CSV table of C-alpha atoms and ligand atoms in Angstrom, one decimal:
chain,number,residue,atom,x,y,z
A,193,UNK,CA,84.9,109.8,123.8
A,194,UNK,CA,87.5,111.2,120.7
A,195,UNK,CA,88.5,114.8,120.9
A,196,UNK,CA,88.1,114.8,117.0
A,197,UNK,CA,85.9,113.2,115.3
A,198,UNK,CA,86.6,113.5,110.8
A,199,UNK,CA,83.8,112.6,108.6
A,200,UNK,CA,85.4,111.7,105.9
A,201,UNK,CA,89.1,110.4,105.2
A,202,UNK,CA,90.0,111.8,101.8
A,203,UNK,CA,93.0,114.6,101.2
A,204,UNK,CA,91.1,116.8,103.3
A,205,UNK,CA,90.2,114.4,106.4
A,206,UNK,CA,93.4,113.2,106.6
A,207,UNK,CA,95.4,116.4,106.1
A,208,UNK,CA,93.6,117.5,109.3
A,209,UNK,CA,94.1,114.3,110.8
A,210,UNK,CA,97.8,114.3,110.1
A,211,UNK,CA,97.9,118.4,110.9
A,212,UNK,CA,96.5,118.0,114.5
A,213,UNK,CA,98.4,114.4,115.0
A,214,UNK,CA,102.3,115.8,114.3
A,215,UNK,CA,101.4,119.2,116.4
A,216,UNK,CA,103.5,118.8,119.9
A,217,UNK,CA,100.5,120.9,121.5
A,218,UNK,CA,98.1,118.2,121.0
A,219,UNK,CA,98.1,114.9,122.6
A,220,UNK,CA,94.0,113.8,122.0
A,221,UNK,CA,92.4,110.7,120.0
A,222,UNK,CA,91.6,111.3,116.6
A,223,UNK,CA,89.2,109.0,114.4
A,224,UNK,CA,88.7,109.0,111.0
A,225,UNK,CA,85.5,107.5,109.7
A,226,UNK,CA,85.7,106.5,106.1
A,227,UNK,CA,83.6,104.3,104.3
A,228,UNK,CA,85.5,103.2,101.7
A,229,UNK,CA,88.9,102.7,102.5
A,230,UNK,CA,89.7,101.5,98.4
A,231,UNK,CA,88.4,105.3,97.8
A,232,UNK,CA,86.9,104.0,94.5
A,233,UNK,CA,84.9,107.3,94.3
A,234,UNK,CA,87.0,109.9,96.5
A,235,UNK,CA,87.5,113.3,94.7
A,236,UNK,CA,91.3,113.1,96.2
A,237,UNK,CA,91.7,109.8,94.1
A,238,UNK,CA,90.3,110.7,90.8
A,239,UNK,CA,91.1,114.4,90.5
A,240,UNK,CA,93.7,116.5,88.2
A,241,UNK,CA,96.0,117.4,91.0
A,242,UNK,CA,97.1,120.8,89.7
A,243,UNK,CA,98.1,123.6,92.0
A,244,UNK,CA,98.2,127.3,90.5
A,245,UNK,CA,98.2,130.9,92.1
A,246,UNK,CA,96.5,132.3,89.6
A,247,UNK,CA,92.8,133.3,91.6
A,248,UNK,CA,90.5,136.1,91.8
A,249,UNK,CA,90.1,135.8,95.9
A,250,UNK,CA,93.6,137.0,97.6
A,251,UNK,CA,92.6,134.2,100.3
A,252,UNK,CA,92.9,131.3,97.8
A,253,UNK,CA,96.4,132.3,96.5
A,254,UNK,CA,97.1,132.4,100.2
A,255,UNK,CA,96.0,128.3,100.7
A,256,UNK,CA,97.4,127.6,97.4
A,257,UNK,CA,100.9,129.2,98.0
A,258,UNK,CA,101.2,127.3,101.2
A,259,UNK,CA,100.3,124.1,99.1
A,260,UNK,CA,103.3,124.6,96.7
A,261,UNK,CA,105.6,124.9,99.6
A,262,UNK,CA,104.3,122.0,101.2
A,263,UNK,CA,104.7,119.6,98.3
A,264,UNK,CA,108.2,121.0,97.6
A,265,UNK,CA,109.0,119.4,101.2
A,266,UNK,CA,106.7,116.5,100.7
A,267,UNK,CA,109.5,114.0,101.3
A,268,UNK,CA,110.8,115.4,104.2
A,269,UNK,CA,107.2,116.1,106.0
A,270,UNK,CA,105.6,112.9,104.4
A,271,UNK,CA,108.1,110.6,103.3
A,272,UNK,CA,106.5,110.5,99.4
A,273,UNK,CA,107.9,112.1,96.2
A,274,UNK,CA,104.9,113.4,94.6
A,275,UNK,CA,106.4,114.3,91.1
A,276,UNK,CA,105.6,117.6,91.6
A,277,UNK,CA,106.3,119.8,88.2
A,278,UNK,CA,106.0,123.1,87.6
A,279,UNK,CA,105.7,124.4,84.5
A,280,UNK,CA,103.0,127.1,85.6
A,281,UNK,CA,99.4,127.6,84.2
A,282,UNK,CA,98.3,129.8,80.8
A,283,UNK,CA,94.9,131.4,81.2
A,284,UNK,CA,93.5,132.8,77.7
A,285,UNK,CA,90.9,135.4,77.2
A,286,UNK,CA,88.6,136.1,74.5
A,287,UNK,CA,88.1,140.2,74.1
A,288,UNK,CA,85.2,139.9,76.7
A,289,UNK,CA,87.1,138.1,78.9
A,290,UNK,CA,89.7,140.7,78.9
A,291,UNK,CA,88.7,143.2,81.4
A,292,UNK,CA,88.2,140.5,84.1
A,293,UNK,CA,91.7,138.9,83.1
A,294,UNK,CA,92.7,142.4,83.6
A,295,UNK,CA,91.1,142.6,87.1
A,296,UNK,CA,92.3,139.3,88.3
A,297,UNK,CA,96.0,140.0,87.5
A,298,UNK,CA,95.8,143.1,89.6
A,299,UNK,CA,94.7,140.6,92.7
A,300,UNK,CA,97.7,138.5,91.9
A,301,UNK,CA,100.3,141.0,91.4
A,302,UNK,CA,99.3,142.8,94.7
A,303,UNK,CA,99.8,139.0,96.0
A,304,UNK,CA,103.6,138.9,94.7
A,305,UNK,CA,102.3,136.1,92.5
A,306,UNK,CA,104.3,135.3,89.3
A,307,UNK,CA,102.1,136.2,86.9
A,308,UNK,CA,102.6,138.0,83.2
A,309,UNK,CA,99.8,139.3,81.3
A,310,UNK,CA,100.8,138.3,77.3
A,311,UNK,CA,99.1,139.9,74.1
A,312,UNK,CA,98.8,137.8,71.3
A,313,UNK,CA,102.2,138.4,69.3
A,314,UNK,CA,104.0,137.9,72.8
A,315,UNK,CA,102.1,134.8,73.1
A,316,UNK,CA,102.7,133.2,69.6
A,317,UNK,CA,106.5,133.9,70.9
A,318,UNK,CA,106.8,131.9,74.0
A,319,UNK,CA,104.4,129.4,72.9
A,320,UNK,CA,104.3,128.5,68.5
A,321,UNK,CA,102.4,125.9,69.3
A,322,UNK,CA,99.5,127.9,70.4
A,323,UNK,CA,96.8,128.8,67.6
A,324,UNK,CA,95.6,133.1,69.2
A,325,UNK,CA,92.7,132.7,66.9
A,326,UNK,CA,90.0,134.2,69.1
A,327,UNK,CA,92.6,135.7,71.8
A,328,UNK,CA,92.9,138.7,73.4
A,329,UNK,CA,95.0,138.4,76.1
A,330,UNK,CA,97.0,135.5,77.8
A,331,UNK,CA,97.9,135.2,81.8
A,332,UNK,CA,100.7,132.8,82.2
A,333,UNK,CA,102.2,131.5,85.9
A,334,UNK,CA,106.0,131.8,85.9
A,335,UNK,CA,106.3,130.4,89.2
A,336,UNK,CA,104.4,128.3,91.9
A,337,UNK,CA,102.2,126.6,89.5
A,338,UNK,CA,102.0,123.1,87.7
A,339,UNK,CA,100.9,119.6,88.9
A,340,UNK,CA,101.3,116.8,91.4
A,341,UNK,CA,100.3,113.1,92.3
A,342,UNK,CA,97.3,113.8,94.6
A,343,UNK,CA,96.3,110.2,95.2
A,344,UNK,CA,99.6,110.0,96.6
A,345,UNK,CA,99.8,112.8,98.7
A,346,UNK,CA,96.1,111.4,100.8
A,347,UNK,CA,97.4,108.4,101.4
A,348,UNK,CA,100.7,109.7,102.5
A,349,UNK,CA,98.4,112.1,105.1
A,350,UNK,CA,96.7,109.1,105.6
A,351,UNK,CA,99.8,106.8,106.3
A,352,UNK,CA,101.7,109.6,108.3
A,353,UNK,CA,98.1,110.1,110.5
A,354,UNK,CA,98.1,106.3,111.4
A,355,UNK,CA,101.6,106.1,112.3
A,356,UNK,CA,100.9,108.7,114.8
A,357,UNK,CA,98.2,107.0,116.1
A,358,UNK,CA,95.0,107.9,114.4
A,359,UNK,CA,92.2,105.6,114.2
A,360,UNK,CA,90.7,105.1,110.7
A,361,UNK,CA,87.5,103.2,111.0
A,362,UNK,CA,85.9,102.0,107.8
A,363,UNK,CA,82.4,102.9,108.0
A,364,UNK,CA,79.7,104.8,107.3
A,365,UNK,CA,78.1,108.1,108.9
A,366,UNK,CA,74.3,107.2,109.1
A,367,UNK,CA,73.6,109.7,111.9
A,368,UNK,CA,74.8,113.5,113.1
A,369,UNK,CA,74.6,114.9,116.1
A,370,UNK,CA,76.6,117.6,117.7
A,371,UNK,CA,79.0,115.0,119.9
A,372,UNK,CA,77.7,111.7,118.4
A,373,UNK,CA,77.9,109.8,115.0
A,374,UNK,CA,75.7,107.0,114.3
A,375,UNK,CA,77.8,104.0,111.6
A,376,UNK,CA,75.7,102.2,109.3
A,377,UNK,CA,77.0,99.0,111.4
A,378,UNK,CA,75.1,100.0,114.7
A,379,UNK,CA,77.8,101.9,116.6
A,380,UNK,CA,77.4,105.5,117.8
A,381,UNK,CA,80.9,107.3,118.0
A,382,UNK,CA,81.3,110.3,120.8
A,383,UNK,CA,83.6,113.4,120.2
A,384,UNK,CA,84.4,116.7,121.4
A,385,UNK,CA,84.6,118.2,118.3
A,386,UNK,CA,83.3,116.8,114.6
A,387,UNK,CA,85.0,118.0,111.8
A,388,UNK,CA,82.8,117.4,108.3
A,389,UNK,CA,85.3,116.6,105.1
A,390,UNK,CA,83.1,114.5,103.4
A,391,UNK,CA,84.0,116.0,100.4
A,392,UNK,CA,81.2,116.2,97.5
A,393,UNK,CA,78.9,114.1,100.0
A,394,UNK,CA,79.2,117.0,102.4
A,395,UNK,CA,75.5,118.5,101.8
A,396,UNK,CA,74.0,115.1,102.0
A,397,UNK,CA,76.0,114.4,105.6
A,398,UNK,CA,75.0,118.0,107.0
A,399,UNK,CA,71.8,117.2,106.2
A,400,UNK,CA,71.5,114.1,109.0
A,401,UNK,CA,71.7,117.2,111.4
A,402,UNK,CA,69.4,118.8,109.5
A,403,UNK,CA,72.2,121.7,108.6
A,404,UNK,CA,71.9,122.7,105.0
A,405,UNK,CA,75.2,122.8,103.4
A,406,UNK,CA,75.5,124.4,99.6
A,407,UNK,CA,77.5,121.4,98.6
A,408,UNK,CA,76.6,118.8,96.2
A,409,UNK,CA,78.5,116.3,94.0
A,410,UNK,CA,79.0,117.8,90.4
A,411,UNK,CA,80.6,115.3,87.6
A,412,UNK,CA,84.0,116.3,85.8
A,413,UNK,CA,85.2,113.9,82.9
A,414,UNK,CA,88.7,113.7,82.4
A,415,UNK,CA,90.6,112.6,78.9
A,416,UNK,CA,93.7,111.2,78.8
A,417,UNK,CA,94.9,111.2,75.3
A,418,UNK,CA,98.2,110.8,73.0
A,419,UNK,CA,99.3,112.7,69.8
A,420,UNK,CA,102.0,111.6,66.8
A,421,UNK,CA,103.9,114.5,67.8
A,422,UNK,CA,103.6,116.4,71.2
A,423,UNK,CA,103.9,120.4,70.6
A,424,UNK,CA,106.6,120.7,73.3
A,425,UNK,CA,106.8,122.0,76.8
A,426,UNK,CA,103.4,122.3,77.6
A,427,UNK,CA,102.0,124.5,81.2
A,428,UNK,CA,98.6,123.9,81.6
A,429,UNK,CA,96.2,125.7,79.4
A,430,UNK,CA,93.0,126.7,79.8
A,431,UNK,CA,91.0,127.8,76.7
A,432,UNK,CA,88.2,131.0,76.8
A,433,UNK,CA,85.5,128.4,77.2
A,434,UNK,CA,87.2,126.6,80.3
A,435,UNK,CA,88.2,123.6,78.4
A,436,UNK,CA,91.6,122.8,79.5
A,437,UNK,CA,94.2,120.8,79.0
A,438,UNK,CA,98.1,119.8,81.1
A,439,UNK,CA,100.9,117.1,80.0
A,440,UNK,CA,100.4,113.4,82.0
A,441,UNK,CA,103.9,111.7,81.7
A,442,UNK,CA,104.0,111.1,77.8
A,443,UNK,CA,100.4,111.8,77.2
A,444,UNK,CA,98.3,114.7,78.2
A,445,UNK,CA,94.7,115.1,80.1
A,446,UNK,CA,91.9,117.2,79.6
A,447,UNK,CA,88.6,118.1,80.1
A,448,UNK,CA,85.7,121.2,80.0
A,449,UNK,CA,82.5,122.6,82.3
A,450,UNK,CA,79.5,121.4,81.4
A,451,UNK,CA,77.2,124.3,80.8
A,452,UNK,CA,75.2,125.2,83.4
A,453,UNK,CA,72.0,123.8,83.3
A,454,UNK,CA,73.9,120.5,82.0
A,455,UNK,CA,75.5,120.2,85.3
A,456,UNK,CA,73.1,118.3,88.0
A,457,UNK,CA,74.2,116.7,91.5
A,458,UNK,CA,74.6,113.8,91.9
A,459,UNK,CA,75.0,112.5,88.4
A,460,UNK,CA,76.6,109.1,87.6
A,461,UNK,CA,80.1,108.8,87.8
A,462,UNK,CA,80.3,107.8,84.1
A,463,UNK,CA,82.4,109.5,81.6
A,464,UNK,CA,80.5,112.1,79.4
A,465,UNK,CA,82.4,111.2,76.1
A,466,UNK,CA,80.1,113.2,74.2
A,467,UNK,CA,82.0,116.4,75.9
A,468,UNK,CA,85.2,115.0,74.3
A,469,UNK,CA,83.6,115.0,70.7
A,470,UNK,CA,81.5,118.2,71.3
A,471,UNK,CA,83.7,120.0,73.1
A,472,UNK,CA,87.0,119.0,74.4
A,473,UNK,CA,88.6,117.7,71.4
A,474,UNK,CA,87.0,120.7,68.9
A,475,UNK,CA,88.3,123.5,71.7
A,476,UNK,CA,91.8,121.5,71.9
A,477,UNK,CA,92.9,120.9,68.3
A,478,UNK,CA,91.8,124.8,67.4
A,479,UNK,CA,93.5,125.7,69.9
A,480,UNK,CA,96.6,124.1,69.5
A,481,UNK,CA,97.3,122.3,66.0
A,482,UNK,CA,99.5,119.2,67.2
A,483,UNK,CA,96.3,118.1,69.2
A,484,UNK,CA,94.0,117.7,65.8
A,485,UNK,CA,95.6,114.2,65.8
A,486,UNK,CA,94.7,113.5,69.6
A,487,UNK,CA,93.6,109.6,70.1
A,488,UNK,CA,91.4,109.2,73.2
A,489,UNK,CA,93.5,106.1,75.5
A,490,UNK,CA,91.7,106.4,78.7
A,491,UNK,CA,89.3,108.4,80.6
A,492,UNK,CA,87.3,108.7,84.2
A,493,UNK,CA,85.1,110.9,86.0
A,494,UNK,CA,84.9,112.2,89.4
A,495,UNK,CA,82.9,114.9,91.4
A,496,UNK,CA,83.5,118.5,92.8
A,497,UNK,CA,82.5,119.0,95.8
A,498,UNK,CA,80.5,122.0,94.1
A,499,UNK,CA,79.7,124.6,96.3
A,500,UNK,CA,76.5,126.4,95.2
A,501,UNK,CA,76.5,129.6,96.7
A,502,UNK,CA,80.1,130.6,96.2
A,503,UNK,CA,82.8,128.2,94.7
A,504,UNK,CA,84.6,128.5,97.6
A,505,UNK,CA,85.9,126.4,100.3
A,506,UNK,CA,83.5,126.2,103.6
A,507,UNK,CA,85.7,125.9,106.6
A,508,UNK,CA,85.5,126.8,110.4
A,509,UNK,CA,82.5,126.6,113.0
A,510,UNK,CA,78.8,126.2,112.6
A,511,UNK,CA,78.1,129.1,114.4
A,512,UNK,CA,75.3,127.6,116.9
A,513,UNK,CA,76.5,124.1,116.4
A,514,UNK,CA,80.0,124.6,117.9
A,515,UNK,CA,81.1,121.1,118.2
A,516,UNK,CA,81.2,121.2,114.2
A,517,UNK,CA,83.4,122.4,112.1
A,518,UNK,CA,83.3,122.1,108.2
A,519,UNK,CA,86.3,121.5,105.6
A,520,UNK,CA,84.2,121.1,102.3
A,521,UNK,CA,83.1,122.9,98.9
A,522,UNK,CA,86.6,123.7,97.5
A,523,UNK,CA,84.8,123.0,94.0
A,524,UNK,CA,87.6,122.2,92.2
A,525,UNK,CA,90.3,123.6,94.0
A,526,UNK,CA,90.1,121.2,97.3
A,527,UNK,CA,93.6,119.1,96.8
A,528,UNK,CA,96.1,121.7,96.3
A,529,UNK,CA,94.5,124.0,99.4
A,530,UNK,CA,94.6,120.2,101.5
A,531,UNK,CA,97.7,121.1,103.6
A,532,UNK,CA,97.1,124.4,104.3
A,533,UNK,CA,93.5,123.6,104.7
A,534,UNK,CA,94.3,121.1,107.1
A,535,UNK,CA,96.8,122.9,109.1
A,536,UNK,CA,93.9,125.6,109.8
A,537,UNK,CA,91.6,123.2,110.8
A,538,UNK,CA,94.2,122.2,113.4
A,539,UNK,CA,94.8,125.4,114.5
A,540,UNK,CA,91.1,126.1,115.1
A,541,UNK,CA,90.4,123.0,117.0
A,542,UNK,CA,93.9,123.1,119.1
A,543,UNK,CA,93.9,127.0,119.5
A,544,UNK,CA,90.3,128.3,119.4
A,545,UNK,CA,91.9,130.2,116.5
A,546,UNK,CA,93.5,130.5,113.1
A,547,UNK,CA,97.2,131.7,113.4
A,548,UNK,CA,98.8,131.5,110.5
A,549,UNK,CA,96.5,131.8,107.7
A,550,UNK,CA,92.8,133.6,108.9
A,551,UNK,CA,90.5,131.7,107.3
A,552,UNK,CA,87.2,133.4,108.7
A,553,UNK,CA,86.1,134.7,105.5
A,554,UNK,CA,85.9,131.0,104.3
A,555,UNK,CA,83.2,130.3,107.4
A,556,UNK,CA,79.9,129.4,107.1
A,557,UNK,CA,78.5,132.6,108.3
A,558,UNK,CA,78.7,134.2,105.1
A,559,UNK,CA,76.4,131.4,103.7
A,560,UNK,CA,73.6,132.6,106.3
A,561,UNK,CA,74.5,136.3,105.7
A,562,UNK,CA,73.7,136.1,101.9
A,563,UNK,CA,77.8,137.6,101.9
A,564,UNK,CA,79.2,135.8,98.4
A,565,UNK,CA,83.2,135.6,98.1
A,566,UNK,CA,83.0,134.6,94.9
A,567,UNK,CA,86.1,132.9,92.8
A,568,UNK,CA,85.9,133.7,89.5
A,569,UNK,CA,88.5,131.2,88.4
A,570,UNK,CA,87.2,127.8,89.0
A,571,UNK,CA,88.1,125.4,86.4
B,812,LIG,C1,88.1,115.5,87.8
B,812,LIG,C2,88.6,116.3,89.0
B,812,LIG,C3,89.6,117.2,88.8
B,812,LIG,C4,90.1,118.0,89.8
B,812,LIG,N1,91.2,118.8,89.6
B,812,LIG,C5,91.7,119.4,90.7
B,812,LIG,C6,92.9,120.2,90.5
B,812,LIG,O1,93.5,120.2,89.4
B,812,LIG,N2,93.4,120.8,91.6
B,812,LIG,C7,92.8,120.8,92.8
B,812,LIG,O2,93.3,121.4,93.7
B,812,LIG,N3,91.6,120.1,93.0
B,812,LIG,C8,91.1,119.4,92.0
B,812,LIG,N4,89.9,118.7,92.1
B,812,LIG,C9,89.3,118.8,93.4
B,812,LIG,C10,89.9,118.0,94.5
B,812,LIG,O3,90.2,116.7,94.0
B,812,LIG,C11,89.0,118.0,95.7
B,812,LIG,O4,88.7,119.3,96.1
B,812,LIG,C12,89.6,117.2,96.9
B,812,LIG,O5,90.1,116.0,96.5
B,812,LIG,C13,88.6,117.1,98.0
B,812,LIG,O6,89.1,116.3,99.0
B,812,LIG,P1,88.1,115.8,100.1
B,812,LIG,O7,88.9,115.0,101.1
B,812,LIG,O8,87.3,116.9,100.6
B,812,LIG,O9,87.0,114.8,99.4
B,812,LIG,P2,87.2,113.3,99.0
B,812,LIG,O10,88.5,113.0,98.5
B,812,LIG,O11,86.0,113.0,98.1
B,812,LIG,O12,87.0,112.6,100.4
B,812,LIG,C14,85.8,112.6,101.0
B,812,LIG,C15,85.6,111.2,101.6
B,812,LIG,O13,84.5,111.2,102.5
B,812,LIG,C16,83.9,109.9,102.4
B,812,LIG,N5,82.6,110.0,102.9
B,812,LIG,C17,81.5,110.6,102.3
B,812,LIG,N6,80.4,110.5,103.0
B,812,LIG,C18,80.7,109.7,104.1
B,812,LIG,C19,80.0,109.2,105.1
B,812,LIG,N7,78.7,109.5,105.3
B,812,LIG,N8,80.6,108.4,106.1
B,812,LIG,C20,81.9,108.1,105.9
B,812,LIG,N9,82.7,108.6,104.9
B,812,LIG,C21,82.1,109.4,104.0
B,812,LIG,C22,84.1,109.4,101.0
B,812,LIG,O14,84.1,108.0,100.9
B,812,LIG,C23,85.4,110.1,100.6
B,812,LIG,O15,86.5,109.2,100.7
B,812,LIG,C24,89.5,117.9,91.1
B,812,LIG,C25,88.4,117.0,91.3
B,812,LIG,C26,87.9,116.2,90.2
B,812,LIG,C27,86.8,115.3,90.5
């Protein structure tokens, strides 16, 4: 019998796994049951691995502000540099987007997040690279914001996890029950306590236990793509129709939402590069002149673990089921909340309780109760 049990060894899974490992207090067996240990289709390994502050629920700045410090000390905690750089985020409105720009700088500000709201002419000042066509107000990050190498940082969790004696065990999750897992290769695993971080397959994992989950895989394309001559110090920007784009090294990536309606589980993980065409390039070279002369050089596509009701993360107890407890449906946002999701998971199981962070509005209660906390900012 395992104390813990993780379903699911990606950023998430291991950050708990890692979390609950290096904590003096706790001295059970942890396993990690992953099925594909190349992570060929992880969200962790195929994501944009941005970290910002700028959110409409107080709880996410919370997670995410813990995530910036964290990868600051990445090298000391984990023994990885993660290239962390910070040149912040710059949200744009249109004039109807205004008001709720408006509202969702009030949340940050109360936070003590570095945030400045810019009108137009301000903008074309910091940034002349930037076309306002269309603009009505900017929101820029000043601090606390930027990107990071997220495959690195799960497998550091990962390696760090195993080092302290976690078990990884590369196989499949046919079966749930509330002490028991049943592997696609026959064995049945026993554990006090089952933690469910199966990222976008989270829905279809609840589902052997007959718990329904509001998470389903939903496929992102990302662009990487090279100009003659880059526009200069770029944060990353995010247009009025969600299209965004960051710096990658010497090139830059981006991507859109695909309208709703457009956006079904499950879909193949093949790059839409109709969205570039339609979409992501038009958006881009409007938005910023320099980018007219964008040429596509690589591209993937990966899946949110999309959570339907809410957009938010899912974490804590089932609340009959108590031997379960879910880490899933971050819907965008999962990799930069990973070490602070991970240390609350830890808390939970060792404690009974958050302490740090009280991540109780994040349960799973709320799904049952029909009580939305919606985030308004997902990317
Ligand atoms: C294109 C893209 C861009 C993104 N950009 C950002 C960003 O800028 N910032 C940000 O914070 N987040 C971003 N995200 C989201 C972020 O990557 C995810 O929230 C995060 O990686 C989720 O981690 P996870 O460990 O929960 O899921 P995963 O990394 O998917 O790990 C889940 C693991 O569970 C395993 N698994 C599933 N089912 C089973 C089973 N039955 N048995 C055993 N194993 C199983 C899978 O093999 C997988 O390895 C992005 C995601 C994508 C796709």
């Amino acid at each position: 019998m395992f104390d813990v049990l993780i379903v699911g060894g990606g950023a998430m899974g291991s950050s708990i796994a890692w979390h609950l490992a290096s904590d003096p207090a706790f001295s059970g067996k942890i396993v990690v049951v992953e099925r594909d240990p190349t992570y060929a289709r992880a969200s962790s390994a195929l994501s944009a691995s941005s970290i910002r502050q700028q959110f409409s629920t107080p709880l996410n700045i919370h997670l995410s502000r813990y995530g910036i410090g964290f990868l600051r000390k990445a090298h000391q905690l984990l023994g990885v540099d993660l290239g962390l750089k910070e040149p912040g985020y710059l949200f744009l409105a249109s004039d109807a987007g205004q008001p709720a720009m408006r509202a969702n700088h009030a949340i940050q500000s109360a936070e003590g997040c570095a945030v400045e709201l810019l009108e137009p002419a301000a903008l074309r000042k910091r940034f002349p690279w930037i076309s306002t066509e269309g603009i009505a107000l900017a929101s820029h990050g000043t601090a606390n914001e930027g990107w990071f190498d997220g495959p690195a940082l799960m497998q550091a969790f990962r390696r760090k996890a195993r080092e302290l004696g976690v078990q990884y065990v590369g196989d499949e999750v046919v079966g749930l029950a509330p002490h028991a897992v049943a592997l696609r290769s026959g064995e049945r695993l026993e554990a006090k306590t089952i933690v469910l971080a199966a990222g976008p397959w989270s829905g279809e994992v609840a589902a052997l236990a007959d718990i329904a989950l509001p998470v389903e895989p939903r496929r992102r394309s990302v662009f990487v793509f090279d100009v003659r001559e880059p526009p200069g110090p770029t944060p990353l920007v995010i247009d009025v129709t969600g299209t965004w784009v960051r710096p990658e090294g010497r090139f830059y990536i981006g991507g859109t939402t695909p309208a709703e309606g457009n956006d079904p589980a499950g879909a193949p993980l093949e790059v839409q590069h109709q969205e570039w065409d339609d979409m992501v390039w038009p958006t881009l070279a409007n938005r910023v002149p320099a980018f007219e002369a964008a040429k596509v050089v690589n591209a993937w596509a990966g899946y949110y673990e999309y959570n339907t009701f809410d957009q938010n993360g899912i974490v804590g107890r089932h609340p009959e089921v108590e031997s379960l407890v879910f880490a899933t449906g971050f819907s965008g946002h999962g990799i930069q909340q990973s070490p602070a999701v991970g240390r609350a998971v830890a808390e939970l199981i060792l404690h009974g309780a958050y302490r740090t962070l009280d991540l109780t509005p994040f349960g799973y209660e709320r799904i049952a109760a029909g009580r939305p906390v919606r985030e308004l900012n997902v990317v």
